[in-house]
PDB file of C-alpha atoms in Angstrom:
ATOM      1  CA  MET A 188     -17.665-164.035  61.126  1.00  0.00           C
ATOM      2  CA  SER A 189     -17.118-165.021  57.564  1.00  0.00           C
ATOM      3  CA  ALA A 190     -19.589-166.170  54.951  1.00  0.00           C
ATOM      4  CA  PRO A 191     -19.338-169.743  53.635  1.00  0.00           C
ATOM      5  CA  GLY A 192     -19.131-168.354  50.085  1.00  0.00           C
ATOM      6  CA  GLU A 193     -15.741-166.863  50.989  1.00  0.00           C
ATOM      7  CA  LEU A 194     -14.247-170.300  51.669  1.00  0.00           C
ATOM      8  CA  PRO A 195     -12.102-170.594  48.504  1.00  0.00           C
ATOM      9  CA  GLN A 196     -10.465-167.180  48.983  1.00  0.00           C
ATOM     10  CA  MET A 197      -9.926-167.718  52.698  1.00  0.00           C
ATOM     11  CA  LEU A 198      -8.296-171.089  52.154  1.00  0.00           C
ATOM     12  CA  ARG A 199      -5.997-169.781  49.403  1.00  0.00           C
ATOM     13  CA  ALA A 200      -4.980-166.798  51.553  1.00  0.00           C
ATOM     14  CA  ARG A 201      -3.803-169.222  54.239  1.00  0.00           C
ATOM     15  CA  GLY A 202      -2.017-171.561  51.865  1.00  0.00           C
ATOM     16  CA  TYR A 203      -4.762-174.191  51.624  1.00  0.00           C
ATOM     17  CA  ARG A 204      -6.794-175.332  48.681  1.00  0.00           C
ATOM     18  CA  LEU A 205     -10.507-175.993  48.442  1.00  0.00           C
ATOM     19  CA  THR A 206     -10.909-179.759  48.429  1.00  0.00           C
ATOM     20  CA  PRO A 207     -14.180-181.557  47.814  1.00  0.00           C
ATOM     21  CA  ALA A 208     -14.050-182.889  51.395  1.00  0.00           C
ATOM     22  CA  ARG A 209     -13.762-179.367  52.841  1.00  0.00           C
ATOM     23  CA  GLN A 210     -16.676-178.158  50.767  1.00  0.00           C
ATOM     24  CA  LEU A 211     -18.751-181.227  51.702  1.00  0.00           C
ATOM     25  CA  VAL A 212     -18.052-180.810  55.428  1.00  0.00           C
ATOM     26  CA  LEU A 213     -19.082-177.142  55.351  1.00  0.00           C
ATOM     27  CA  SER A 214     -22.220-178.017  53.382  1.00  0.00           C
ATOM     28  CA  ALA A 215     -23.069-180.785  55.864  1.00  0.00           C
ATOM     29  CA  VAL A 216     -22.682-178.433  58.826  1.00  0.00           C
ATOM     30  CA  ALA A 217     -24.996-175.931  57.127  1.00  0.00           C
ATOM     31  CA  SER A 218     -27.653-178.486  56.206  1.00  0.00           C
ATOM     32  CA  LEU A 219     -27.653-180.350  59.534  1.00  0.00           C
ATOM     33  CA  GLU A 220     -27.641-177.095  61.567  1.00  0.00           C
ATOM     34  CA  HIS A 221     -26.554-178.657  64.910  1.00  0.00           C
ATOM     35  CA  ALA A 222     -24.537-181.814  64.387  1.00  0.00           C
ATOM     36  CA  THR A 223     -21.782-183.869  65.941  1.00  0.00           C
ATOM     37  CA  PRO A 224     -18.684-184.750  63.928  1.00  0.00           C
ATOM     38  CA  ASP A 225     -20.072-188.299  63.592  1.00  0.00           C
ATOM     39  CA  ALA A 226     -23.331-187.021  62.075  1.00  0.00           C
ATOM     40  CA  ILE A 227     -21.406-184.665  59.790  1.00  0.00           C
ATOM     41  CA  CYS A 228     -19.221-187.560  58.663  1.00  0.00           C
ATOM     42  CA  LEU A 229     -22.268-189.708  57.866  1.00  0.00           C
ATOM     43  CA  GLU A 230     -23.767-186.868  55.828  1.00  0.00           C
ATOM     44  CA  VAL A 231     -20.518-186.336  53.915  1.00  0.00           C
ATOM     45  CA  GLN A 232     -20.153-190.065  53.260  1.00  0.00           C
ATOM     46  CA  ARG A 233     -23.509-190.068  51.456  1.00  0.00           C
ATOM     47  CA  THR A 234     -21.675-188.239  48.657  1.00  0.00           C
ATOM     48  CA  ALA A 235     -18.021-189.165  49.277  1.00  0.00           C
ATOM     49  CA  SER A 236     -17.697-192.537  50.971  1.00  0.00           C
ATOM     50  CA  SER A 237     -13.905-192.247  51.170  1.00  0.00           C
ATOM     51  CA  VAL A 238     -14.030-189.317  53.636  1.00  0.00           C
ATOM     52  CA  ASN A 239     -13.304-190.596  57.134  1.00  0.00           C
ATOM     53  CA  LEU A 240     -13.929-189.207  60.609  1.00  0.00           C
ATOM     54  CA  SER A 241     -10.375-187.938  61.098  1.00  0.00           C
ATOM     55  CA  THR A 242     -10.705-185.878  57.897  1.00  0.00           C
ATOM     56  CA  VAL A 243     -13.965-184.433  59.215  1.00  0.00           C
ATOM     57  CA  TYR A 244     -12.342-183.477  62.547  1.00  0.00           C
ATOM     58  CA  ARG A 245      -9.349-181.844  60.808  1.00  0.00           C
ATOM     59  CA  THR A 246     -11.665-179.988  58.441  1.00  0.00           C
ATOM     60  CA  LEU A 247     -13.908-178.775  61.265  1.00  0.00           C
ATOM     61  CA  GLU A 248     -10.834-177.494  63.105  1.00  0.00           C
ATOM     62  CA  LEU A 249      -9.703-175.577  60.002  1.00  0.00           C
ATOM     63  CA  LEU A 250     -13.189-174.203  59.327  1.00  0.00           C
ATOM     64  CA  GLU A 251     -13.380-173.024  62.930  1.00  0.00           C
ATOM     65  CA  GLU A 252      -9.993-171.286  62.615  1.00  0.00           C
ATOM     66  CA  LEU A 253     -11.421-169.516  59.555  1.00  0.00           C
ATOM     67  CA  SER A 254     -14.519-168.491  61.597  1.00  0.00           C
ATOM     68  CA  LEU A 255     -16.840-170.390  59.260  1.00  0.00           C
ATOM     69  CA  VAL A 256     -18.126-172.840  61.870  1.00  0.00           C
ATOM     70  CA  THR A 257     -18.339-172.820  65.621  1.00  0.00           C
ATOM     71  CA  HIS A 258     -19.025-175.441  68.217  1.00  0.00           C
ATOM     72  CA  THR A 259     -20.912-175.766  71.466  1.00  0.00           C
ATOM     73  CA  HIS A 260     -20.749-178.444  74.128  1.00  0.00           C
ATOM     74  CA  LEU A 261     -24.240-179.642  74.978  1.00  0.00           C
ATOM     75  CA  GLY A 262     -23.309-182.139  77.634  1.00  0.00           C
ATOM     76  CA  HIS A 263     -20.662-184.778  78.041  1.00  0.00           C
ATOM     77  CA  GLY A 264     -20.698-186.011  74.447  1.00  0.00           C
ATOM     78  CA  ALA A 265     -19.103-184.690  71.302  1.00  0.00           C
ATOM     79  CA  PRO A 266     -19.362-180.987  70.501  1.00  0.00           C
ATOM     80  CA  ILE A 267     -22.151-179.753  68.257  1.00  0.00           C
ATOM     81  CA  TYR A 268     -21.138-177.707  65.205  1.00  0.00           C
ATOM     82  CA  HIS A 269     -23.065-175.061  63.327  1.00  0.00           C
ATOM     83  CA  VAL A 270     -22.337-172.346  60.777  1.00  0.00           C
ATOM     84  CA  ALA A 271     -20.716-169.344  62.449  1.00  0.00           C
ATOM     85  CA  ALA A 272     -22.652-166.858  60.318  1.00  0.00           C
ATOM     86  CA  GLU A 273     -25.797-167.791  62.246  1.00  0.00           C
ATOM     87  CA  LYS A 274     -26.874-165.240  64.797  1.00  0.00           C
ATOM     88  CA  ASP A 275     -25.540-166.069  68.275  1.00  0.00           C
ATOM     89  CA  HIS A 276     -28.089-168.026  70.258  1.00  0.00           C
ATOM     90  CA  LEU A 277     -28.552-169.954  73.469  1.00  0.00           C
ATOM     91  CA  HIS A 278     -29.173-173.675  73.379  1.00  0.00           C
ATOM     92  CA  LEU A 279     -31.984-175.030  75.540  1.00  0.00           C
ATOM     93  CA  VAL A 280     -31.364-178.762  75.881  1.00  0.00           C
ATOM     94  CA  CYS A 281     -34.111-181.084  77.101  1.00  0.00           C
ATOM     95  CA  ARG A 282     -32.689-183.766  79.384  1.00  0.00           C
ATOM     96  CA  GLU A 283     -35.724-185.953  78.734  1.00  0.00           C
ATOM     97  CA  CYS A 284     -36.107-186.063  74.930  1.00  0.00           C
ATOM     98  CA  GLY A 285     -32.729-184.603  73.921  1.00  0.00           C
ATOM     99  CA  GLY A 286     -34.334-181.841  71.863  1.00  0.00           C
ATOM    100  CA  ILE A 287     -32.439-178.603  71.302  1.00  0.00           C
ATOM    101  CA  THR A 288     -34.251-175.275  71.114  1.00  0.00           C
ATOM    102  CA  GLU A 289     -32.489-172.077  70.073  1.00  0.00           C
ATOM    103  CA  THR A 290     -33.372-168.794  71.704  1.00  0.00           C
ATOM    104  CA  ASP A 291     -32.036-165.249  71.542  1.00  0.00           C
ATOM    105  CA  VAL A 292     -28.924-164.520  73.608  1.00  0.00           C
ATOM    106  CA  THR A 293     -30.463-161.291  74.915  1.00  0.00           C
ATOM    107  CA  LEU A 294     -32.601-163.411  77.261  1.00  0.00           C
ATOM    108  CA  ALA A 295     -29.393-164.018  79.219  1.00  0.00           C
ATOM    109  CA  ASP A 296     -28.550-160.300  79.517  1.00  0.00           C
ATOM    110  CA  PRO A 297     -29.669-159.982  83.161  1.00  0.00           C
ATOM    111  CA  LEU A 298     -27.475-162.952  84.128  1.00  0.00           C
ATOM    112  CA  VAL A 299     -24.548-161.657  82.069  1.00  0.00           C
ATOM    113  CA  ASP A 300     -24.872-158.228  83.713  1.00  0.00           C
ATOM    114  CA  GLN A 301     -25.011-159.771  87.202  1.00  0.00           C
ATOM    115  CA  LEU A 302     -21.957-161.952  86.588  1.00  0.00           C
ATOM    116  CA  LYS A 303     -20.035-158.896  85.385  1.00  0.00           C
ATOM    117  CA  ALA A 304     -21.147-156.728  88.323  1.00  0.00           C
ATOM    118  CA  VAL A 305     -20.597-159.321  91.056  1.00  0.00           C
ATOM    119  CA  HIS A 306     -17.582-161.237  89.744  1.00  0.00           C
ATOM    120  CA  GLY A 307     -16.103-159.045  86.998  1.00  0.00           C
ATOM    121  CA  PHE A 308     -16.695-162.041  84.726  1.00  0.00           C
ATOM    122  CA  GLU A 309     -17.365-161.585  81.007  1.00  0.00           C
ATOM    123  CA  THR A 310     -19.649-164.373  79.815  1.00  0.00           C
ATOM    124  CA  ASP A 311     -19.500-165.996  76.367  1.00  0.00           C
ATOM    125  CA  VAL A 312     -23.175-166.828  75.996  1.00  0.00           C
ATOM    126  CA  ALA A 313     -22.697-168.019  72.413  1.00  0.00           C
ATOM    127  CA  HIS A 314     -21.328-171.240  73.940  1.00  0.00           C
ATOM    128  CA  PHE A 315     -24.015-171.398  76.602  1.00  0.00           C
ATOM    129  CA  ALA A 316     -26.282-174.424  76.951  1.00  0.00           C
ATOM    130  CA  ILE A 317     -29.103-174.510  79.480  1.00  0.00           C
ATOM    131  CA  PHE A 318     -30.387-177.918  80.516  1.00  0.00           C
ATOM    132  CA  GLY A 319     -33.886-178.707  81.690  1.00  0.00           C
ATOM    133  CA  ARG A 320     -37.160-180.077  80.309  1.00  0.00           C
ATOM    134  CA  CYS A 321     -38.911-178.797  77.219  1.00  0.00           C
ATOM    135  CA  ALA A 322     -42.565-177.769  77.198  1.00  0.00           C
ATOM    136  CA  ALA A 323     -43.609-180.910  75.293  1.00  0.00           C
ATOM    137  CA  CYS A 324     -42.021-183.218  77.864  1.00  0.00           C
ATOM    138  CA  ILE A 325     -43.522-181.247  80.736  1.00  0.00           C
ATOM    139  CA  GLU A 326     -46.982-181.422  79.122  1.00  0.00           C
ATOM    140  CA  GLY A 327     -46.585-185.168  78.530  1.00  0.00           C
ATOM    141  CA  ALA A 328     -45.505-185.850  82.112  1.00  0.00           C
ATOM    142  CA  PRO A 329     -47.959-187.891  84.198  1.00  0.00           C
TER     143      PRO A 329
END
């Protein structure tokens, strides 16, 4: 994983230049933590109203190729992006309130070990989302 501060050098090494839009998209991903391309676009447009959604998608694709951002699918909607330098984590997604809780990937180690032993399957838990109900929604249930 690369650090966001390395963006200018990484872009130049691959024949790209650091544009304001690229910098703004990376900054938006970092500040929003878990955001859809639409939310990232809205954040970027607060500073640069001329940046459109297709520019955001192209930029996210480039930033992912450079290992600066990564995405996770948390359901049937758009992917959620976050800075790749963050420690890998599982996403616990509440079906009731839509809240997302991060937890350490090592909690999935027993499952990962079982899947490897039984099926020979190597699991990518960094893209793993577990759906259910959060503690607050359970406590608030009648």
